[in-house]
CSV table of C-alpha atoms in Angstrom, one decimal:
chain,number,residue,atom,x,y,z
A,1,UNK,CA,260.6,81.9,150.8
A,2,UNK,CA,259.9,85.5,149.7
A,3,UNK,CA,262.8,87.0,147.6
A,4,UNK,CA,262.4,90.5,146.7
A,5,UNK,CA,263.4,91.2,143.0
A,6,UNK,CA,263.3,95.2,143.2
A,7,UNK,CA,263.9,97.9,146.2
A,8,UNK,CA,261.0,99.2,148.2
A,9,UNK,CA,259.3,102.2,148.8
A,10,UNK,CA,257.0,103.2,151.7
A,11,UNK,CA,255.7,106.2,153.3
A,12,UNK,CA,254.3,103.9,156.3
A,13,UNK,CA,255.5,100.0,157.1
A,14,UNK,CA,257.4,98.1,155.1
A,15,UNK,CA,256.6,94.6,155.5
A,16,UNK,CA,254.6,93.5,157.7
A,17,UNK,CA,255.1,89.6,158.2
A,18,UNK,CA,251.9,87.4,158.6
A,19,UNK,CA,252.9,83.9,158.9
A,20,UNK,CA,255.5,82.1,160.7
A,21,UNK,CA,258.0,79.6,159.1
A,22,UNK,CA,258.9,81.8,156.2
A,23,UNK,CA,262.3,83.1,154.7
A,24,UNK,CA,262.3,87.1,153.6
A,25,UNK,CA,265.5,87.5,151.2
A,26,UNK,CA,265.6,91.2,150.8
A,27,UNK,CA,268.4,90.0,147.8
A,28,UNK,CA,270.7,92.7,147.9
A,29,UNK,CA,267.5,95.1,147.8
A,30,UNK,CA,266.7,98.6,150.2
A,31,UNK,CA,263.5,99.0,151.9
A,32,UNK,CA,263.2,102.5,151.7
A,33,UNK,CA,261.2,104.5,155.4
A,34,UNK,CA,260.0,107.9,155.2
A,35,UNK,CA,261.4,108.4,158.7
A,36,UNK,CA,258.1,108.9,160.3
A,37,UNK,CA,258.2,107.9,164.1
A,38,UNK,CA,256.3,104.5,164.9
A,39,UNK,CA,257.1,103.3,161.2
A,40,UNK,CA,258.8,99.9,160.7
A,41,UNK,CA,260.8,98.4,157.8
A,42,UNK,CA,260.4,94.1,159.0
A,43,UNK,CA,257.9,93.8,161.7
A,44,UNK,CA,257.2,90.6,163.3
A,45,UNK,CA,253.9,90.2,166.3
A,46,UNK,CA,253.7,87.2,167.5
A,47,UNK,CA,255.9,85.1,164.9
A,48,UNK,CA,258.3,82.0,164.8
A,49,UNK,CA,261.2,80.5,163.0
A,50,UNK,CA,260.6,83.7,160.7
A,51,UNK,CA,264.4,84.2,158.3
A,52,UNK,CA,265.1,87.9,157.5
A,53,UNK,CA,268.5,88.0,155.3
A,54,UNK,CA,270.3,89.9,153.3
A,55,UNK,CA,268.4,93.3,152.9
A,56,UNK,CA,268.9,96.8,153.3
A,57,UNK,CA,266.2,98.8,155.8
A,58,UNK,CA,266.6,102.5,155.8
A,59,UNK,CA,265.0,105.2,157.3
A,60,UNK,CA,262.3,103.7,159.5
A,61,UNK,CA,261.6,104.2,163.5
A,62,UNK,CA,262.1,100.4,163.7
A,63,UNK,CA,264.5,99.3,160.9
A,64,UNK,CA,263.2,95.5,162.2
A,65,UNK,CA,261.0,94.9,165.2
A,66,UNK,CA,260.2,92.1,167.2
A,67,UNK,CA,257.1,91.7,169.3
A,68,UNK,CA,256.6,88.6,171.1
A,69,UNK,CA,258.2,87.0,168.1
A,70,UNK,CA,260.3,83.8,169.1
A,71,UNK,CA,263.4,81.4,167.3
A,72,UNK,CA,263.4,83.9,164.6
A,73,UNK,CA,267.1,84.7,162.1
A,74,UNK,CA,267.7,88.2,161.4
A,75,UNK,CA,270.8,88.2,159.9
A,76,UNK,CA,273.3,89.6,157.2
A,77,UNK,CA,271.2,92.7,157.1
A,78,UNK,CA,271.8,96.4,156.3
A,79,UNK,CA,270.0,98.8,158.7
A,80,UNK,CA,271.6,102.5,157.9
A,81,UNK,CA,269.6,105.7,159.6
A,82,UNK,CA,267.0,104.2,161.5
A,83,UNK,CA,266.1,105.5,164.7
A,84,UNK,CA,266.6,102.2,166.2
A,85,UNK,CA,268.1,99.3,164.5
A,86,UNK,CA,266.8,96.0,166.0
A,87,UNK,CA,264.3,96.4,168.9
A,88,UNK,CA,263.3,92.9,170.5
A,89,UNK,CA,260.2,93.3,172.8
A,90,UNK,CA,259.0,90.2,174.8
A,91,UNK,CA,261.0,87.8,172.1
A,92,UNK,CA,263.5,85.3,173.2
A,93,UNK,CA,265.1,82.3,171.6
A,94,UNK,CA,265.8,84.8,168.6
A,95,UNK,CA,269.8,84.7,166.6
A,96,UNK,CA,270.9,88.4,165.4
A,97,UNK,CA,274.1,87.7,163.4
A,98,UNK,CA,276.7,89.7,160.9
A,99,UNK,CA,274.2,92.3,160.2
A,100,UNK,CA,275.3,95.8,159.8
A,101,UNK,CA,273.7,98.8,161.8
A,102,UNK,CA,274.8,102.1,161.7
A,103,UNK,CA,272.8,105.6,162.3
A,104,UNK,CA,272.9,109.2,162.5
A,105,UNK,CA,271.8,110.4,165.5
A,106,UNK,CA,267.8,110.6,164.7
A,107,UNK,CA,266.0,113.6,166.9
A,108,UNK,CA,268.2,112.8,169.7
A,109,UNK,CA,267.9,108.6,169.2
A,110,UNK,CA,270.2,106.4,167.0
A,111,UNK,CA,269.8,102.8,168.8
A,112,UNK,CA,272.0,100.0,167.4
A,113,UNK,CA,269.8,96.8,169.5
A,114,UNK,CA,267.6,97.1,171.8
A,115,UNK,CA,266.2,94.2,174.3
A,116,UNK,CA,263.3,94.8,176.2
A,117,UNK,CA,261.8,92.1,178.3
A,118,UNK,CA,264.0,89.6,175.9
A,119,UNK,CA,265.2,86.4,176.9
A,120,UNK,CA,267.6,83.9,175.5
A,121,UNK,CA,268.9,85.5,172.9
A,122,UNK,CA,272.1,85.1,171.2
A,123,UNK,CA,273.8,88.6,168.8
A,124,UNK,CA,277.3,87.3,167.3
A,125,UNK,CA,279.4,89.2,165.0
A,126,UNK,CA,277.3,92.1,164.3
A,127,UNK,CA,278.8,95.8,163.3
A,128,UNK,CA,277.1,98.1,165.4
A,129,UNK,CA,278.2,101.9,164.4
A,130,UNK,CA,277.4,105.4,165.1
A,131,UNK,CA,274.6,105.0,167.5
A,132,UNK,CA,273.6,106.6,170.7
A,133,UNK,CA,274.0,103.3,172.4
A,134,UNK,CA,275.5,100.1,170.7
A,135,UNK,CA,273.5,97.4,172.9
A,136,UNK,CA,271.2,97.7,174.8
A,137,UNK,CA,269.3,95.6,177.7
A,138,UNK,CA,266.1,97.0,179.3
A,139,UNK,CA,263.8,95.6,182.1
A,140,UNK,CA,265.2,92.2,182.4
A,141,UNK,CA,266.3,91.1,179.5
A,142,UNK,CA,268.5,88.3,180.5
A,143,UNK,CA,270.5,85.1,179.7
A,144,UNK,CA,270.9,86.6,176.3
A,145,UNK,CA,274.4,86.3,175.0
A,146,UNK,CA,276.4,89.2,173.2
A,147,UNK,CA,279.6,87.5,171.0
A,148,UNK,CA,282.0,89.0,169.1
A,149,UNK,CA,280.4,91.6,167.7
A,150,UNK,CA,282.2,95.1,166.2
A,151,UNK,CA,281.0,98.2,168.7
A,152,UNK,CA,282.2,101.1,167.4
A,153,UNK,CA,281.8,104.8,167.9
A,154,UNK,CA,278.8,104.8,169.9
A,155,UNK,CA,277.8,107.0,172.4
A,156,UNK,CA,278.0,103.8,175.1
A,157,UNK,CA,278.5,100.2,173.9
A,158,UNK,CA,276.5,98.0,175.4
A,159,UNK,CA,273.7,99.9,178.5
A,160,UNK,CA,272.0,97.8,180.9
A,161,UNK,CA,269.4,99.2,182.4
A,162,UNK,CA,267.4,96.5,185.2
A,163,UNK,CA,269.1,93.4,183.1
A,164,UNK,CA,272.5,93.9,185.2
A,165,UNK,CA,272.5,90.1,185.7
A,166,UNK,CA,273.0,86.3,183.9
A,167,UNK,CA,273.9,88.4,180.1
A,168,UNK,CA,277.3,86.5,179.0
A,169,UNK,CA,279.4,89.3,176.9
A,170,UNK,CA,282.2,87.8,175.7
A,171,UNK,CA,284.7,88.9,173.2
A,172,UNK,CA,283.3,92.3,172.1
């Protein structure tokens, strides 16, 4: 377990995590972006049963992102103006729960979650606020289930786009 005891700074990447079966307590703490495009706050390649809790990721491109990172907890997370919150890309099996996303509309982007190519996943009782598009589901991202979570003032709430089939949306 990695618990951060002070906020962080960075004009580039945040953290970058290197090892799977590890816990990342952000502790109350921000990790602080320069809001430079391609940057990330908590990025995750090819990681599993990774823990990312309780910190505050602002101003990044990616406020977390997921490359062909499976069985991973992102949860009770603060991501405020980010150009996209949470972006999943080729990750399944992954929980996204009670976190907190909301953006300002960042050179035309502001994306609460994004799944691309994602499978299996499960995003309960998340607030997703003031974003272009709330949910999204890109180039079959199915079987992925989207529960109770808060969708407010977004430009759509949930977008499918060639995922139309086997999501299960219930309670939103």
């Amino acid at each position: 377990t990695y618990t951060l005891t002070d906020g962080i700074s960075s004009n580039g990447d945040g953290i970058v995590v290197e090892r799977s079966n590890i816990t990342i307590n952000g502790n109350g703490y921000t990790l602080q972006g320069a809001i430079s495009f391609d940057s990330r706050g908590i990025y995750l390649s090819g990681r599993e049963n990774v823990t990312v809790e309780n910190t505050q990721i602002k101003s990044f491109y990616y406020g977390i992102l997921l490359v062909s990172s499976d069985h991973n907890c992102i949860s009770g997370n603060t991501m405020v103006d980010n150009a996209n919150g949470i972006y999943m890309y080729s990750s399944s099996h992954n929980s996204i729960f009670r976190n907190d996303i909301t953006m300002v509309l960042w050179a035309g982007f502001g994306n609460g979650t994004i799944l691309y190519y994602s499978l299996n996943n499960t995003l309960a009782r998340n607030k997703v606020t003031n974003n272009n598009v709330g949910i999204a589901f890109y180039w079959y991202a199915h079987n992925n289930s989207i529960i109770e979570n808060d969708l407010t003032n977004n430009g759509a709430g949930i977008l499918s786009y060639n995922s139309n089939d086997y999501n299960n949306i219930v309670g939103n």
